[in-house]
Structure formats: structure tokens, C-alpha cells
Coordinates of C-alpha atoms in Angstrom, one line a residue:
M1 CA 31.9 17.5 17.1
V2 CA 32.9 17.1 13.4
E3 CA 30.1 15.9 11.2
P4 CA 30.8 12.7 9.3
M5 CA 30.7 13.3 5.6
E6 CA 31.4 11.7 2.2
L7 CA 32.2 14.4 -0.3
Y8 CA 31.0 13.9 -3.9
D9 CA 32.2 15.9 -6.9
V10 CA 28.7 16.2 -8.4
T11 CA 25.3 15.7 -6.9
I12 CA 22.4 15.5 -9.3
I13 CA 19.0 16.3 -8.0
G14 CA 16.3 14.8 -10.2
G15 CA 16.0 11.3 -11.8
G16 CA 14.3 12.2 -15.1
P17 CA 16.0 12.0 -18.6
A18 CA 18.4 14.9 -17.8
G19 CA 19.3 13.6 -14.4
M20 CA 20.0 10.0 -15.7
Y21 CA 22.1 11.1 -18.6
A22 CA 24.0 13.6 -16.3
A23 CA 24.9 10.6 -14.0
F24 CA 26.2 8.6 -17.0
Y25 CA 28.2 11.5 -18.5
S26 CA 29.5 12.5 -15.0
G27 CA 31.0 9.0 -15.0
M28 CA 32.5 9.6 -18.4
R29 CA 34.3 12.5 -16.8
D30 CA 35.6 10.4 -13.9
L31 CA 33.7 12.3 -11.2
K32 CA 32.4 10.9 -8.0
T33 CA 28.6 11.2 -8.6
K34 CA 25.5 11.0 -6.5
L35 CA 21.9 11.2 -7.8
I36 CA 19.0 12.1 -5.5
E37 CA 15.4 11.4 -6.7
A38 CA 12.3 12.4 -4.7
R39 CA 10.3 9.4 -5.9
E40 CA 11.2 5.7 -5.3
E41 CA 12.2 5.1 -8.9
L42 CA 14.0 6.8 -11.9
G43 CA 12.0 8.2 -14.8
G44 CA 10.8 11.6 -13.8
R45 CA 7.9 13.0 -15.7
M46 CA 8.1 10.1 -18.2
L47 CA 6.5 7.9 -15.5
I48 CA 3.2 9.7 -16.2
Y49 CA 2.9 8.1 -19.7
P50 CA 4.8 4.7 -19.5
E51 CA 2.9 3.2 -22.6
K52 CA 3.3 6.4 -24.8
M53 CA 5.4 5.8 -28.0
I54 CA 8.5 8.1 -28.1
W55 CA 9.6 8.9 -31.6
D56 CA 12.0 11.9 -31.2
V57 CA 15.1 10.4 -29.5
G58 CA 18.0 9.8 -31.7
G59 CA 18.7 6.1 -32.4
F60 CA 15.2 4.9 -31.2
A61 CA 12.4 4.8 -33.7
P62 CA 10.0 4.4 -32.0
V63 CA 10.3 3.2 -28.4
V64 CA 7.7 2.7 -25.7
C65 CA 8.4 5.2 -22.9
Q66 CA 8.7 2.6 -20.1
Q67 CA 11.4 0.8 -22.3
L68 CA 13.3 4.1 -22.7
I69 CA 13.2 4.8 -19.0
A70 CA 14.6 1.3 -18.3
Q71 CA 17.4 1.8 -20.8
L72 CA 18.3 5.3 -19.5
A73 CA 18.3 3.9 -16.0
Q74 CA 20.7 1.2 -17.1
Q75 CA 22.9 3.6 -18.8
A76 CA 22.8 6.0 -15.8
T77 CA 24.4 3.3 -13.5
V78 CA 27.3 2.3 -15.9
F79 CA 29.8 4.0 -13.6
D80 CA 28.1 3.1 -10.4
P81 CA 26.9 6.4 -9.1
T82 CA 25.3 6.5 -5.6
L83 CA 21.6 6.6 -6.0
V84 CA 19.3 8.0 -3.2
F85 CA 15.5 7.6 -3.5
G86 CA 12.6 9.1 -1.6
Q87 CA 14.4 12.3 -0.4
H88 CA 13.1 15.8 -1.0
I89 CA 16.1 18.2 -0.9
K90 CA 14.9 21.5 0.7
H91 CA 17.9 23.5 2.0
L92 CA 21.4 24.4 0.8
E93 CA 24.4 25.5 2.9
R94 CA 27.7 26.7 1.5
K95 CA 30.7 26.0 3.5
E96 CA 33.8 28.3 3.8
D97 CA 35.7 26.0 1.4
G98 CA 33.1 26.5 -1.4
T99 CA 31.5 23.1 -1.0
F100 CA 27.8 22.6 -0.4
V101 CA 25.6 20.6 2.0
L102 CA 22.2 19.6 0.7
I103 CA 19.7 18.9 3.4
A104 CA 16.6 16.8 2.8
D105 CA 13.3 17.3 4.5
S106 CA 14.1 14.3 6.6
G107 CA 17.2 16.0 7.8
E108 CA 19.7 13.8 6.0
K109 CA 22.7 15.7 4.7
H110 CA 24.7 15.3 1.5
W111 CA 28.0 16.9 0.9
T112 CA 29.1 17.9 -2.6
R113 CA 31.5 20.2 -4.6
T114 CA 29.0 21.0 -7.2
V115 CA 25.2 20.5 -7.8
V116 CA 23.3 19.8 -11.1
L117 CA 19.6 20.5 -10.8
A118 CA 17.6 18.3 -13.1
L119 CA 14.2 18.9 -11.5
G120 CA 12.0 18.8 -14.5
R121 CA 8.8 20.5 -13.5
G122 CA 9.5 19.8 -9.8
I123 CA 7.5 17.4 -7.8
L124 CA 4.4 17.3 -9.9
K125 CA 0.8 16.9 -8.7
M126 CA -2.1 16.6 -11.0
A127 CA -4.7 19.5 -10.8
K128 CA -7.8 17.8 -9.7
L129 CA -11.2 18.3 -11.2
D130 CA -13.0 21.2 -9.5
I131 CA -16.4 19.6 -9.2
E132 CA -17.9 18.7 -5.8
G133 CA -17.8 15.0 -5.1
A134 CA -15.6 14.1 -8.1
D135 CA -13.1 12.4 -5.9
R136 CA -15.4 9.5 -5.1
F137 CA -15.1 8.4 -8.7
E138 CA -11.3 8.2 -8.7
I139 CA -11.5 4.6 -7.6
T140 CA -13.7 3.6 -10.6
N141 CA -13.7 5.6 -13.9
L142 CA -12.3 9.1 -13.2
H143 CA -8.6 9.1 -14.2
Y144 CA -5.8 11.8 -14.0
T145 CA -3.3 9.8 -15.9
V146 CA -3.1 6.9 -18.4
Q147 CA -0.9 4.2 -17.1
E148 CA -2.2 1.4 -19.5
L149 CA -4.3 1.6 -22.7
E150 CA -5.9 -1.7 -22.5
P151 CA -8.5 -0.9 -19.8
F152 CA -10.1 1.7 -22.2
R153 CA -10.6 -0.7 -25.0
G154 CA -14.2 -0.5 -26.4
K155 CA -15.0 2.3 -24.0
R156 CA -16.6 5.7 -24.5
V157 CA -13.8 7.9 -23.3
L158 CA -14.0 11.6 -22.6
I159 CA -10.8 13.6 -22.2
S160 CA -11.0 17.0 -20.5
G161 CA -8.1 19.2 -21.2
G162 CA -5.9 20.6 -24.0
G163 CA -2.3 20.1 -23.0
N164 CA 0.3 17.9 -24.4
S165 CA -0.7 14.9 -22.4
A166 CA -4.4 15.2 -23.3
V167 CA -3.5 15.4 -27.0
D168 CA -1.1 12.4 -26.7
W169 CA -3.8 10.3 -24.8
A170 CA -6.5 11.1 -27.4
N171 CA -4.1 9.9 -30.2
E172 CA -3.2 6.7 -28.3
L173 CA -6.8 5.8 -27.3
Q174 CA -8.5 6.5 -30.6
P175 CA -7.6 3.2 -32.2
I176 CA -8.8 1.1 -29.3
A177 CA -11.7 3.0 -27.7
Q178 CA -15.3 2.8 -28.9
S179 CA -15.2 6.6 -29.1
V180 CA -12.9 9.6 -27.9
T181 CA -14.3 12.9 -27.1
V182 CA -11.9 15.8 -26.3
V183 CA -13.3 18.8 -24.4
H184 CA -11.2 21.9 -24.1
R185 CA -12.1 25.4 -22.8
R186 CA -10.0 27.1 -25.4
E187 CA -9.7 26.8 -29.2
M188 CA -6.0 26.4 -29.1
F189 CA -4.3 23.2 -27.9
G190 CA -0.9 22.8 -26.3
G191 CA 1.7 20.3 -27.3
H192 CA 3.5 19.5 -30.5
E193 CA 1.8 20.8 -33.7
K194 CA 2.0 17.4 -35.5
N195 CA 0.2 15.6 -32.7
I196 CA -2.5 18.3 -32.6
I197 CA -3.1 18.0 -36.3
R198 CA -3.2 14.2 -36.0
M199 CA -5.7 14.4 -33.2
K200 CA -8.0 16.7 -35.1
Q201 CA -8.0 14.4 -38.1
S202 CA -8.6 11.2 -36.3
V203 CA -10.7 12.1 -33.2
A204 CA -14.2 12.8 -34.5
A205 CA -15.5 14.7 -31.4
V206 CA -13.2 17.6 -30.5
R207 CA -15.4 20.1 -28.6
T208 CA -14.1 23.7 -28.1
P209 CA -14.6 26.0 -26.3
Y210 CA -16.3 23.7 -23.8
A211 CA -15.7 22.8 -20.1
L212 CA -16.6 19.8 -18.1
T213 CA -19.1 21.0 -15.5
Q214 CA -21.0 18.1 -14.0
L215 CA -20.6 14.3 -13.4
H216 CA -23.7 12.1 -13.3
S217 CA -24.0 8.6 -11.8
E218 CA -26.9 6.4 -11.3
D219 CA -25.3 4.1 -8.8
G220 CA -23.1 6.7 -7.0
Q221 CA -20.0 4.8 -7.8
T222 CA -19.3 5.2 -11.6
I223 CA -19.8 8.1 -14.0
G224 CA -22.4 7.3 -16.6
K225 CA -22.9 10.8 -18.1
V226 CA -21.3 14.2 -18.0
T227 CA -22.5 17.7 -18.7
I228 CA -20.3 20.0 -20.8
C229 CA -20.9 23.7 -21.1
H230 CA -20.0 26.1 -23.9
V231 CA -17.8 28.7 -22.1
E232 CA -19.0 31.7 -24.2
T233 CA -22.7 30.9 -24.7
G234 CA -23.5 28.8 -21.6
E235 CA -25.2 26.2 -23.7
T236 CA -25.0 22.8 -22.1
E237 CA -25.4 19.2 -23.3
Q238 CA -25.0 15.8 -21.8
L239 CA -22.8 13.0 -23.1
G240 CA -22.8 9.3 -22.2
V241 CA -19.4 8.0 -21.0
D242 CA -17.6 5.0 -19.7
A243 CA -14.4 6.8 -18.6
V244 CA -13.3 10.3 -18.0
I245 CA -9.7 11.4 -18.2
V246 CA -8.8 14.8 -16.8
N247 CA -5.7 16.7 -17.8
H248 CA -6.0 20.2 -16.4
G249 CA -2.4 20.8 -15.9
L250 CA 0.1 20.2 -13.1
K251 CA 1.0 21.9 -9.9
S252 CA 4.7 22.0 -9.1
D253 CA 6.5 21.9 -5.9
F254 CA 10.3 22.6 -5.9
S255 CA 10.7 21.7 -2.1
G256 CA 12.3 24.9 -1.1
I257 CA 14.9 25.0 -3.9
N258 CA 13.3 28.2 -5.2
E259 CA 14.5 29.9 -1.9
W260 CA 18.2 29.2 -2.7
G261 CA 18.8 32.6 -4.3
L262 CA 18.6 31.3 -7.8
Q263 CA 17.2 33.4 -10.6
M264 CA 13.9 31.7 -11.3
D265 CA 10.3 32.2 -12.5
D266 CA 7.4 29.9 -11.5
W267 CA 8.7 26.9 -13.6
N268 CA 12.3 27.4 -14.6
V269 CA 15.7 28.5 -13.5
Y270 CA 17.6 30.8 -15.7
V271 CA 21.1 29.7 -17.0
N272 CA 23.6 30.8 -19.5
G273 CA 24.9 28.9 -22.5
K274 CA 27.2 26.8 -20.3
L275 CA 24.1 25.8 -18.2
E276 CA 25.5 27.8 -15.2
T277 CA 23.0 29.4 -12.8
N278 CA 23.7 32.6 -11.0
V279 CA 25.1 30.7 -8.1
P280 CA 28.7 29.5 -8.7
G281 CA 29.0 25.7 -8.5
I282 CA 25.3 25.1 -9.3
Y283 CA 24.2 24.0 -12.7
A284 CA 20.9 22.9 -14.3
A285 CA 19.6 20.8 -17.1
G286 CA 16.4 19.6 -18.7
D287 CA 12.9 21.0 -18.4
F288 CA 13.9 22.9 -15.3
V289 CA 16.1 25.4 -17.3
N290 CA 15.4 28.4 -19.5
F291 CA 17.9 29.9 -21.9
D292 CA 17.7 31.5 -25.3
S293 CA 18.5 28.3 -27.4
K294 CA 16.6 25.8 -25.1
V295 CA 15.3 22.8 -26.9
N296 CA 12.2 21.2 -25.2
L297 CA 12.8 17.6 -26.2
I298 CA 14.2 14.6 -24.4
A299 CA 17.2 14.9 -26.8
G300 CA 17.6 18.5 -25.6
A301 CA 17.8 17.3 -22.0
F302 CA 20.8 15.0 -22.9
S303 CA 22.6 18.0 -24.4
D304 CA 21.8 20.1 -21.4
A305 CA 23.2 17.4 -19.0
V306 CA 26.5 17.2 -21.0
L307 CA 27.0 21.0 -20.9
A308 CA 26.1 21.2 -17.2
V309 CA 28.5 18.4 -16.2
N310 CA 31.2 19.8 -18.3
S311 CA 30.8 23.2 -16.5
A312 CA 30.9 21.5 -13.2
K313 CA 34.1 19.6 -14.1
L314 CA 35.8 22.8 -15.2
H315 CA 34.6 24.6 -12.1
M316 CA 36.5 22.0 -10.0
E317 CA 39.4 21.5 -12.5
P318 CA 39.9 24.6 -14.7
E319 CA 42.7 22.9 -16.6
A320 CA 40.7 19.8 -17.5
P321 CA 39.6 19.0 -21.1
R322 CA 36.5 21.1 -22.1
M323 CA 34.6 17.9 -22.8
A324 CA 34.9 14.1 -22.4
Y325 CA 36.4 12.0 -25.1
V326 CA 33.8 10.2 -27.1
S327 CA 33.2 6.6 -25.9
S328 CA 35.2 4.9 -28.7
H329 CA 38.3 6.7 -27.6
N330 CA 37.6 7.1 -23.8
D331 CA 39.7 5.1 -21.5
R332 CA 36.8 4.6 -19.0
F333 CA 35.2 2.3 -21.5
K334 CA 38.2 -0.1 -22.3
E335 CA 37.5 -2.5 -19.5
K336 CA 33.8 -2.4 -20.2
N337 CA 34.5 -3.1 -23.9
R338 CA 36.6 -6.1 -23.0
A339 CA 33.8 -7.4 -20.7
L340 CA 31.5 -7.3 -23.8
G341 CA 34.2 -9.2 -25.9
V342 CA 35.1 -6.2 -27.9
A343 CA 38.9 -5.8 -28.7
D344 CA 40.7 -2.6 -28.0
E345 CA 41.9 -0.9 -31.2

């Protein structure tokens, strides 16, 4: 029995900024495009910090992250790609004609001529606080992400962690919280240098090298105090808190994609300057990739997406133009410009 199939030119796995822009640019290249996202919405890692201000995307100064997600999602659908949500792609089969079958954990299959992997950091799960009984406070005042700032207004907030998100949350909460205390087990912080400097200048209580070791509650439902411990001397002290935010890193799950024969490390796939992986027909973009001139910015993810889609196009059509015409001279936009009331030149 012949399996029913609808063959796509490009299938993008991942709906973060790289995946969304790849879907848009693939339309610019007149390619039949599908985007598969494991979550039920587009946004990728940006969904972790919807209220964060984004300053480093060209043409936006500044923009709230959730607004940027919405505009990227709108742009991604300009050329009507097929969008598939809630599917974790696990397996890959290569047919004799060189096309691929992507198989989800549900068993659903997707046929495609090329693949663009825009997995970001994979399916991310927050590393939980390793203190017995901590989980009972997750419904009250123990948090692993900051979805909204307002609930922390006037509160004594303790942030445990030193990564990029911890630094950003400290900077965002400082103006509205009664107090912000940052506890980190190392002297060095991760994230952008400018943000770290800002945090150290504005947040009065930055405690290093300390670790959060105990949670104390009088009613058994909310955390009222915490114990922090100096990691070198063992000295401890208690701090009163109204909210605890934990940012101890992320655990990543690539749903079996790391078993496809790709050259990878724990977090990234290795690509060349054309964003080609070691498997012909498979390309990658965004935080998932590692190459010599990689730029770890959202703007860099857009550039990666363009290069990956261009390589996919040339893989299928070696005589095609190396890149798409810019939108002001691209025939694909003529009808859309007329719909906006813009006359053709």
C-alpha cells in the first residue's frame, strides 16, 4: 500500500525567532513550507520572558518581548506556510529519492525535500530547586519564571541563580519590588556584560558566592524566610522574603534528533558558513547552531535563517539565484503591496 503524502520543499522544526523568520524567508524564495512546533504556540524560548524589553533587534527600540513574538508570528504567516503544533519530531528516514520523512512521537509523518532545524535549546525544562519539599511552594511564592512583573510589586524578592534570565529579572524587578536580592554560587555571572553591570549598580544586595539551602514557612504554604550559605566558608544567614525566583539553568530535550547522525555536542549542531549540517539536505539556524562566526542575538538568528533557507533552495535548484530579491524588488510582494494600497514602481 502506498502511503499518502504531501511533499514540502522545506520543513522547519522549531517556532522560535529563527524558525519564524525561516518560514517567512522560505516564502520569499517561493518554497512550499511547513513549520512544526512542539508547543501549542509560536515563540520558542522568548515565551519564558514575555514582559522583558528587547533592545537589540534592528528597527525596534525597544519592544516588549510578547509584542515581538506577535509581530514575528504575523510575518511568518505572510506566505501561508503550513503550521503544525504540539508535535515532537523524533525520527528521520531518508527515501531512495533523497527526500525525508519526519516522524513525530505520535506516529504522524511529514514528507519534505529539505529540513531546517531551528530547535533553539530544544524542549526546555527548568532545573528545579534541589531542596526537599520545595515543590509544595510552587503554587504560592516559589517561581521558576517571570511571566508578569506586577505580582512582585512591593515584594521582597530573592532571585537564586546567575544566568542571563536571572540578571534580566533582577533588572526588571528592581524598580517595582520593595527589595531584590540576588544569590549566586559563583562570583561570575552569565549574560550580557552591560546587563550584569546594570544589575550590580542598581541591585543593592548581590550575594556571591552563596547558595540557597533552605526554605522556611510558618503556615506550610508560603515561604517567609530562606537560608543562604557561603559556599566556601559554610557561613549561613536567614533572609525574610515574599517571593523566591529560581533560575538554575535549563535541561534540554532534543526528542531524538541527536540520534540522526548529526555532528553535535550537548547543546548545538555544528554547521559550516552556509548553515549546512554534515547530513546533505539538513540545515540549521538560531541558538541550535555552532560555527566560527556565530552571533548569539535574535538578529543573528534571522541571518542564520536566511542562510539556511538559501542553502536549502540551492540544494533543490542548483541554478536558482543565490539569494532572494529584496522585498522592494521581489515579485512575491507585488500583490501584497497593492492590497496595502501601495502602487508598483
